[in-house]
Amino acid sequence: MLELRPNCECCDRDLPAESSDARICSFECTFCLDCAEGVLRNTCPNCGGELVRRPVRPAEKRTAFPPSTRRVFKPLEGERREKHAAYLQRYAGIPPAER
């Protein structure tokens, strides 16, 4: 079951379980639409995987299966930003499954 993390790891924007703006990688790193499409260019800065729309958990299931309350915040600054930019350049045009 997906954790449904409550915030964007990059900018700390709230991303409630019903948000259609949440993007995740296969490890469930979570980002808002603006960060995912903007600075991250749909590539996870943690694993290099593709960022896709996170499914919305139906309201009737959120009581029995609540979303996570654990916030993860790792701003893309300094050396971390440089590493991500280098990764994007190195793997430009290569599909995520082939990286």
mmCIF file of N, CA and C in Angstrom, residues 4-99:
data_model
loop_
_atom_site.group_PDB
_atom_site.id
_atom_site.type_symbol
_atom_site.label_atom_id
_atom_site.label_comp_id
_atom_site.label_asym_id
_atom_site.label_seq_id
_atom_site.Cartn_x
_atom_site.Cartn_y
_atom_site.Cartn_z
ATOM 1 N N LEU A 4 1.445 7.552 0.756
ATOM 2 C CA LEU A 4 0.803 8.854 0.544
ATOM 3 C C LEU A 4 1.419 9.889 1.481
ATOM 4 N N ARG A 5 2.666 10.190 1.234
ATOM 5 C CA ARG A 5 3.392 11.160 2.059
ATOM 6 C C ARG A 5 2.738 12.535 1.951
ATOM 7 N N PRO A 6 2.797 13.330 3.024
ATOM 8 C CA PRO A 6 2.000 14.553 3.118
ATOM 9 C C PRO A 6 2.585 15.822 2.509
ATOM 10 N N ASN A 7 3.787 15.735 1.930
ATOM 11 C CA ASN A 7 4.398 16.977 1.445
ATOM 12 C C ASN A 7 5.377 16.723 0.306
ATOM 13 N N CYS A 8 5.730 17.813 -0.369
ATOM 14 C CA CYS A 8 6.752 17.777 -1.418
ATOM 15 C C CYS A 8 8.120 17.777 -0.745
ATOM 16 N N GLU A 9 8.958 16.830 -1.113
ATOM 17 C CA GLU A 9 10.305 16.747 -0.530
ATOM 18 C C GLU A 9 11.174 17.926 -0.935
ATOM 19 N N CYS A 10 10.858 18.570 -2.036
ATOM 20 C CA CYS A 10 11.696 19.639 -2.570
ATOM 21 C C CYS A 10 11.342 21.014 -1.975
ATOM 22 N N CYS A 11 10.046 21.346 -1.921
ATOM 23 C CA CYS A 11 9.636 22.680 -1.451
ATOM 24 C C CYS A 11 8.789 22.654 -0.182
ATOM 25 N N ASP A 12 8.441 21.483 0.313
ATOM 26 C CA ASP A 12 7.662 21.274 1.536
ATOM 27 C C ASP A 12 6.190 21.674 1.409
ATOM 28 N N ARG A 13 5.705 21.830 0.195
ATOM 29 C CA ARG A 13 4.282 22.128 -0.027
ATOM 30 C C ARG A 13 3.432 20.959 0.476
ATOM 31 N N ASP A 14 2.308 21.261 1.106
ATOM 32 C CA ASP A 14 1.390 20.221 1.562
ATOM 33 C C ASP A 14 0.780 19.492 0.368
ATOM 34 N N LEU A 15 0.734 18.166 0.460
ATOM 35 C CA LEU A 15 0.133 17.324 -0.574
ATOM 36 C C LEU A 15 -0.791 16.314 0.106
ATOM 37 N N PRO A 16 -2.016 16.739 0.425
ATOM 38 C CA PRO A 16 -2.935 15.826 1.099
ATOM 39 C C PRO A 16 -3.259 14.606 0.237
ATOM 40 N N ALA A 17 -3.800 13.587 0.861
ATOM 41 C CA ALA A 17 -4.084 12.314 0.183
ATOM 42 C C ALA A 17 -4.963 12.487 -1.046
ATOM 43 N N GLU A 18 -5.807 13.505 -1.057
ATOM 44 C CA GLU A 18 -6.711 13.719 -2.187
ATOM 45 C C GLU A 18 -6.120 14.606 -3.283
ATOM 46 N N SER A 19 -4.879 15.041 -3.124
ATOM 47 C CA SER A 19 -4.250 15.937 -4.092
ATOM 48 C C SER A 19 -3.955 15.238 -5.416
ATOM 49 N N SER A 20 -4.325 15.900 -6.501
ATOM 50 C CA SER A 20 -3.992 15.378 -7.830
ATOM 51 C C SER A 20 -2.680 15.984 -8.328
ATOM 52 N N ASP A 21 -2.056 16.841 -7.513
ATOM 53 C CA ASP A 21 -0.788 17.480 -7.882
ATOM 54 C C ASP A 21 0.434 16.722 -7.384
ATOM 55 N N ALA A 22 0.252 15.609 -6.697
ATOM 56 C CA ALA A 22 1.388 14.853 -6.155
ATOM 57 C C ALA A 22 2.002 13.958 -7.226
ATOM 58 N N ARG A 23 3.334 13.898 -7.226
ATOM 59 C CA ARG A 23 4.080 13.023 -8.133
ATOM 60 C C ARG A 23 4.988 12.142 -7.283
ATOM 61 N N ILE A 24 5.160 10.874 -7.691
ATOM 62 C CA ILE A 24 6.007 9.938 -6.948
ATOM 63 C C ILE A 24 6.897 9.157 -7.901
ATOM 64 N N CYS A 25 7.996 8.618 -7.343
ATOM 65 C CA CYS A 25 8.844 7.681 -8.079
ATOM 66 C C CYS A 25 8.510 6.277 -7.578
ATOM 67 N N SER A 26 9.200 5.281 -8.062
ATOM 68 C CA SER A 26 8.900 3.899 -7.657
ATOM 69 C C SER A 26 9.261 3.618 -6.196
ATOM 70 N N PHE A 27 10.029 4.517 -5.562
ATOM 71 C CA PHE A 27 10.355 4.378 -4.137
ATOM 72 C C PHE A 27 9.450 5.248 -3.271
ATOM 73 N N GLU A 28 8.483 5.887 -3.888
ATOM 74 C CA GLU A 28 7.499 6.755 -3.236
ATOM 75 C C GLU A 28 8.048 8.098 -2.774
ATOM 76 N N CYS A 29 9.214 8.502 -3.269
ATOM 77 C CA CYS A 29 9.657 9.869 -3.023
ATOM 78 C C CYS A 29 8.547 10.743 -3.601
ATOM 79 N N THR A 30 8.192 11.807 -2.912
ATOM 80 C CA THR A 30 6.988 12.565 -3.257
ATOM 81 C C THR A 30 7.312 14.028 -3.525
ATOM 82 N N PHE A 31 6.748 14.548 -4.623
ATOM 83 C CA PHE A 31 6.996 15.926 -5.039
ATOM 84 C C PHE A 31 5.709 16.547 -5.565
ATOM 85 N N CYS A 32 5.627 17.873 -5.504
ATOM 86 C CA CYS A 32 4.473 18.567 -6.071
ATOM 87 C C CYS A 32 4.654 18.666 -7.587
ATOM 88 N N LEU A 33 3.572 18.953 -8.273
ATOM 89 C CA LEU A 33 3.596 19.060 -9.727
ATOM 90 C C LEU A 33 4.585 20.123 -10.192
ATOM 91 N N ASP A 34 4.592 21.285 -9.520
ATOM 92 C CA ASP A 34 5.481 22.376 -9.934
ATOM 93 C C ASP A 34 6.951 21.971 -9.860
ATOM 94 N N CYS A 35 7.365 21.350 -8.760
ATOM 95 C CA CYS A 35 8.763 20.914 -8.626
ATOM 96 C C CYS A 35 9.077 19.778 -9.598
ATOM 97 N N ALA A 36 8.153 18.817 -9.714
ATOM 98 C CA ALA A 36 8.384 17.660 -10.583
ATOM 99 C C ALA A 36 8.608 18.088 -12.028
ATOM 100 N N GLU A 37 7.729 18.943 -12.527
ATOM 101 C CA GLU A 37 7.838 19.358 -13.925
ATOM 102 C C GLU A 37 8.873 20.455 -14.125
ATOM 103 N N GLY A 38 9.124 21.233 -13.093
ATOM 104 C CA GLY A 38 10.061 22.339 -13.204
ATOM 105 C C GLY A 38 11.495 21.914 -12.963
ATOM 106 N N VAL A 39 11.991 22.188 -11.781
ATOM 107 C CA VAL A 39 13.397 21.969 -11.441
ATOM 108 C C VAL A 39 13.829 20.504 -11.565
ATOM 109 N N LEU A 40 12.920 19.559 -11.278
ATOM 110 C CA LEU A 40 13.300 18.138 -11.303
ATOM 111 C C LEU A 40 13.191 17.505 -12.687
ATOM 112 N N ARG A 41 12.454 18.159 -13.577
ATOM 113 C CA ARG A 41 12.256 17.653 -14.948
ATOM 114 C C ARG A 41 11.794 16.192 -14.954
ATOM 115 N N ASN A 42 10.830 15.908 -14.082
ATOM 116 C CA ASN A 42 10.201 14.582 -13.968
ATOM 117 C C ASN A 42 11.185 13.459 -13.675
ATOM 118 N N THR A 43 12.276 13.791 -12.985
ATOM 119 C CA THR A 43 13.282 12.804 -12.596
ATOM 120 C C THR A 43 13.547 12.935 -11.100
ATOM 121 N N CYS A 44 13.406 11.835 -10.376
ATOM 122 C CA CYS A 44 13.620 11.848 -8.931
ATOM 123 C C CYS A 44 15.080 12.171 -8.607
ATOM 124 N N PRO A 45 15.335 13.158 -7.733
ATOM 125 C CA PRO A 45 16.713 13.492 -7.376
ATOM 126 C C PRO A 45 17.351 12.466 -6.441
ATOM 127 N N ASN A 46 16.557 11.569 -5.884
ATOM 128 C CA ASN A 46 17.080 10.561 -4.961
ATOM 129 C C ASN A 46 17.515 9.288 -5.675
ATOM 130 N N CYS A 47 16.712 8.831 -6.640
ATOM 131 C CA CYS A 47 17.009 7.550 -7.298
ATOM 132 C C CYS A 47 17.183 7.658 -8.804
ATOM 133 N N GLY A 48 16.833 8.799 -9.395
ATOM 134 C CA GLY A 48 16.944 8.960 -10.842
ATOM 135 C C GLY A 48 15.763 8.395 -11.603
ATOM 136 N N GLY A 49 14.765 7.916 -10.880
ATOM 137 C CA GLY A 49 13.595 7.323 -11.521
ATOM 138 C C GLY A 49 12.609 8.357 -12.036
ATOM 139 N N GLU A 50 11.684 7.874 -12.814
ATOM 140 C CA GLU A 50 10.633 8.693 -13.399
ATOM 141 C C GLU A 50 9.629 9.123 -12.325
ATOM 142 N N LEU A 51 9.132 10.348 -12.442
ATOM 143 C CA LEU A 51 8.086 10.833 -11.546
ATOM 144 C C LEU A 51 6.752 10.769 -12.276
ATOM 145 N N VAL A 52 5.781 10.130 -11.639
ATOM 146 C CA VAL A 52 4.451 9.956 -12.226
ATOM 147 C C VAL A 52 3.392 10.422 -11.231
ATOM 148 N N ARG A 53 2.167 10.630 -11.724
ATOM 149 C CA ARG A 53 1.072 11.079 -10.868
ATOM 150 C C ARG A 53 0.785 10.034 -9.792
ATOM 151 N N ARG A 54 0.686 10.515 -8.555
ATOM 152 C CA ARG A 54 0.348 9.627 -7.437
ATOM 153 C C ARG A 54 -1.162 9.382 -7.445
ATOM 154 N N PRO A 55 -1.585 8.120 -7.319
ATOM 155 C CA PRO A 55 -3.023 7.856 -7.266
ATOM 156 C C PRO A 55 -3.649 8.492 -6.025
ATOM 157 N N VAL A 56 -4.918 8.828 -6.139
ATOM 158 C CA VAL A 56 -5.665 9.389 -5.021
ATOM 159 C C VAL A 56 -6.374 8.245 -4.303
ATOM 160 N N ARG A 57 -6.200 8.178 -3.000
ATOM 161 C CA ARG A 57 -6.899 7.158 -2.211
ATOM 162 C C ARG A 57 -8.338 7.626 -1.982
ATOM 163 N N PRO A 58 -9.333 6.785 -2.266
ATOM 164 C CA PRO A 58 -10.726 7.178 -2.061
ATOM 165 C C PRO A 58 -10.984 7.593 -0.605
ATOM 166 N N ALA A 59 -11.816 8.602 -0.422
ATOM 167 C CA ALA A 59 -12.113 9.133 0.913
ATOM 168 C C ALA A 59 -12.600 8.047 1.864
ATOM 169 N N GLU A 60 -13.417 7.135 1.387
ATOM 170 C CA GLU A 60 -13.967 6.098 2.272
ATOM 171 C C GLU A 60 -12.911 5.112 2.757
ATOM 172 N N LYS A 61 -11.747 5.086 2.130
ATOM 173 C CA LYS A 61 -10.671 4.167 2.530
ATOM 174 C C LYS A 61 -9.629 4.828 3.432
ATOM 175 N N ARG A 62 -9.664 6.157 3.538
ATOM 176 C CA ARG A 62 -8.619 6.865 4.286
ATOM 177 C C ARG A 62 -8.683 6.667 5.790
ATOM 178 N N THR A 63 -9.822 6.284 6.326
ATOM 179 C CA THR A 63 -9.919 6.027 7.768
ATOM 180 C C THR A 63 -9.254 4.700 8.112
ATOM 181 N N ALA A 64 -9.595 3.676 7.371
ATOM 182 C CA ALA A 64 -9.010 2.348 7.612
ATOM 183 C C ALA A 64 -7.555 2.279 7.156
ATOM 184 N N PHE A 65 -7.222 3.064 6.140
ATOM 185 C CA PHE A 65 -5.869 3.065 5.569
ATOM 186 C C PHE A 65 -5.381 4.511 5.469
ATOM 187 N N PRO A 66 -5.023 5.116 6.606
ATOM 188 C CA PRO A 66 -4.666 6.537 6.611
ATOM 189 C C PRO A 66 -3.349 6.819 5.890
ATOM 190 N N PRO A 67 -3.264 8.017 5.302
ATOM 191 C CA PRO A 67 -2.007 8.414 4.678
ATOM 192 C C PRO A 67 -0.940 8.662 5.739
ATOM 193 N N SER A 68 0.300 8.678 5.315
ATOM 194 C CA SER A 68 1.423 8.927 6.215
ATOM 195 C C SER A 68 1.379 10.360 6.748
ATOM 196 N N THR A 69 1.907 10.556 7.935
ATOM 197 C CA THR A 69 2.064 11.900 8.503
ATOM 198 C C THR A 69 3.545 12.287 8.572
ATOM 199 N N ARG A 70 4.416 11.387 8.140
ATOM 200 C CA ARG A 70 5.868 11.623 8.193
ATOM 201 C C ARG A 70 6.295 12.532 7.041
ATOM 202 N N ARG A 71 6.788 13.700 7.384
ATOM 203 C CA ARG A 71 7.232 14.653 6.371
ATOM 204 C C ARG A 71 8.707 14.417 6.056
ATOM 205 N N VAL A 72 9.026 14.463 4.771
ATOM 206 C CA VAL A 72 10.405 14.367 4.301
ATOM 207 C C VAL A 72 10.685 15.664 3.560
ATOM 208 N N PHE A 73 11.755 16.359 3.928
ATOM 209 C CA PHE A 73 12.089 17.626 3.283
ATOM 210 C C PHE A 73 13.577 17.644 2.988
ATOM 211 N N LYS A 74 13.913 17.584 1.704
ATOM 212 C CA LYS A 74 15.306 17.606 1.251
ATOM 213 C C LYS A 74 15.410 18.603 0.099
ATOM 214 N N PRO A 75 15.526 19.883 0.395
ATOM 215 C CA PRO A 75 15.569 20.891 -0.665
ATOM 216 C C PRO A 75 16.695 20.620 -1.666
ATOM 217 N N LEU A 76 16.424 20.950 -2.899
ATOM 218 C CA LEU A 76 17.414 20.757 -3.956
ATOM 219 C C LEU A 76 18.282 22.018 -4.024
ATOM 220 N N GLU A 77 19.298 22.066 -3.168
ATOM 221 C CA GLU A 77 20.165 23.240 -3.061
ATOM 222 C C GLU A 77 21.622 22.823 -3.112
ATOM 223 N N GLY A 78 22.468 23.762 -3.486
ATOM 224 C CA GLY A 78 23.913 23.548 -3.455
ATOM 225 C C GLY A 78 24.380 22.320 -4.203
ATOM 226 N N GLU A 79 25.175 21.486 -3.509
ATOM 227 C CA GLU A 79 25.756 20.293 -4.127
ATOM 228 C C GLU A 79 24.681 19.330 -4.619
ATOM 229 N N ARG A 80 23.594 19.243 -3.889
ATOM 230 C CA ARG A 80 22.490 18.355 -4.292
ATOM 231 C C ARG A 80 21.899 18.799 -5.637
ATOM 232 N N ARG A 81 21.742 20.100 -5.825
ATOM 233 C CA ARG A 81 21.232 20.641 -7.086
ATOM 234 C C ARG A 81 22.221 20.362 -8.213
ATOM 235 N N GLU A 82 23.503 20.532 -7.944
ATOM 236 C CA GLU A 82 24.536 20.285 -8.957
ATOM 237 C C GLU A 82 24.554 18.820 -9.381
ATOM 238 N N LYS A 83 24.436 17.917 -8.424
ATOM 239 C CA LYS A 83 24.417 16.481 -8.742
ATOM 240 C C LYS A 83 23.210 16.125 -9.599
ATOM 241 N N HIS A 84 22.061 16.717 -9.284
ATOM 242 C CA HIS A 84 20.854 16.426 -10.063
ATOM 243 C C HIS A 84 21.008 16.960 -11.488
ATOM 244 N N ALA A 85 21.554 18.158 -11.630
ATOM 245 C CA ALA A 85 21.764 18.733 -12.962
ATOM 246 C C ALA A 85 22.710 17.863 -13.785
ATOM 247 N N ALA A 86 23.771 17.365 -13.163
ATOM 248 C CA ALA A 86 24.718 16.488 -13.863
ATOM 249 C C ALA A 86 24.044 15.184 -14.271
ATOM 250 N N TYR A 87 23.206 14.648 -13.403
ATOM 251 C CA TYR A 87 22.478 13.411 -13.710
ATOM 252 C C TYR A 87 21.557 13.629 -14.905
ATOM 253 N N LEU A 88 20.815 14.738 -14.889
ATOM 254 C CA LEU A 88 19.909 15.042 -15.995
ATOM 255 C C LEU A 88 20.663 15.159 -17.308
ATOM 256 N N GLN A 89 21.817 15.791 -17.269
ATOM 257 C CA GLN A 89 22.620 15.956 -18.481
ATOM 258 C C GLN A 89 23.152 14.612 -18.970
ATOM 259 N N ARG A 90 23.656 13.799 -18.064
ATOM 260 C CA ARG A 90 24.242 12.505 -18.425
ATOM 261 C C ARG A 90 23.202 11.567 -19.039
ATOM 262 N N TYR A 91 21.979 11.599 -18.534
ATOM 263 C CA TYR A 91 20.952 10.663 -18.990
ATOM 264 C C TYR A 91 19.877 11.303 -19.867
ATOM 265 N N ALA A 92 20.157 12.474 -20.399
ATOM 266 C CA ALA A 92 19.194 13.151 -21.268
ATOM 267 C C ALA A 92 18.810 12.250 -22.440
ATOM 268 N N GLY A 93 17.527 12.103 -22.659
ATOM 269 C CA GLY A 93 17.041 11.315 -23.788
ATOM 270 C C GLY A 93 17.001 9.814 -23.562
ATOM 271 N N ILE A 94 17.456 9.353 -22.401
ATOM 272 C CA ILE A 94 17.453 7.916 -22.107
ATOM 273 C C ILE A 94 16.228 7.608 -21.242
ATOM 274 N N PRO A 95 15.377 6.682 -21.672
ATOM 275 C CA PRO A 95 14.185 6.349 -20.889
ATOM 276 C C PRO A 95 14.559 5.853 -19.485
ATOM 277 N N PRO A 96 13.721 6.132 -18.484
ATOM 278 C CA PRO A 96 14.020 5.728 -17.106
ATOM 279 C C PRO A 96 14.381 4.253 -16.950
ATOM 280 N N ALA A 97 13.731 3.379 -17.676
ATOM 281 C CA ALA A 97 13.993 1.937 -17.551
ATOM 282 C C ALA A 97 15.379 1.542 -18.050
ATOM 283 N N GLU A 98 16.022 2.433 -18.812
ATOM 284 C CA GLU A 98 17.339 2.123 -19.379
ATOM 285 C C GLU A 98 18.481 2.895 -18.728
ATOM 286 N N ARG A 99 18.195 3.694 -17.720
ATOM 287 C CA ARG A 99 19.238 4.492 -17.064
ATOM 288 C C ARG A 99 20.120 3.637 -16.200
#
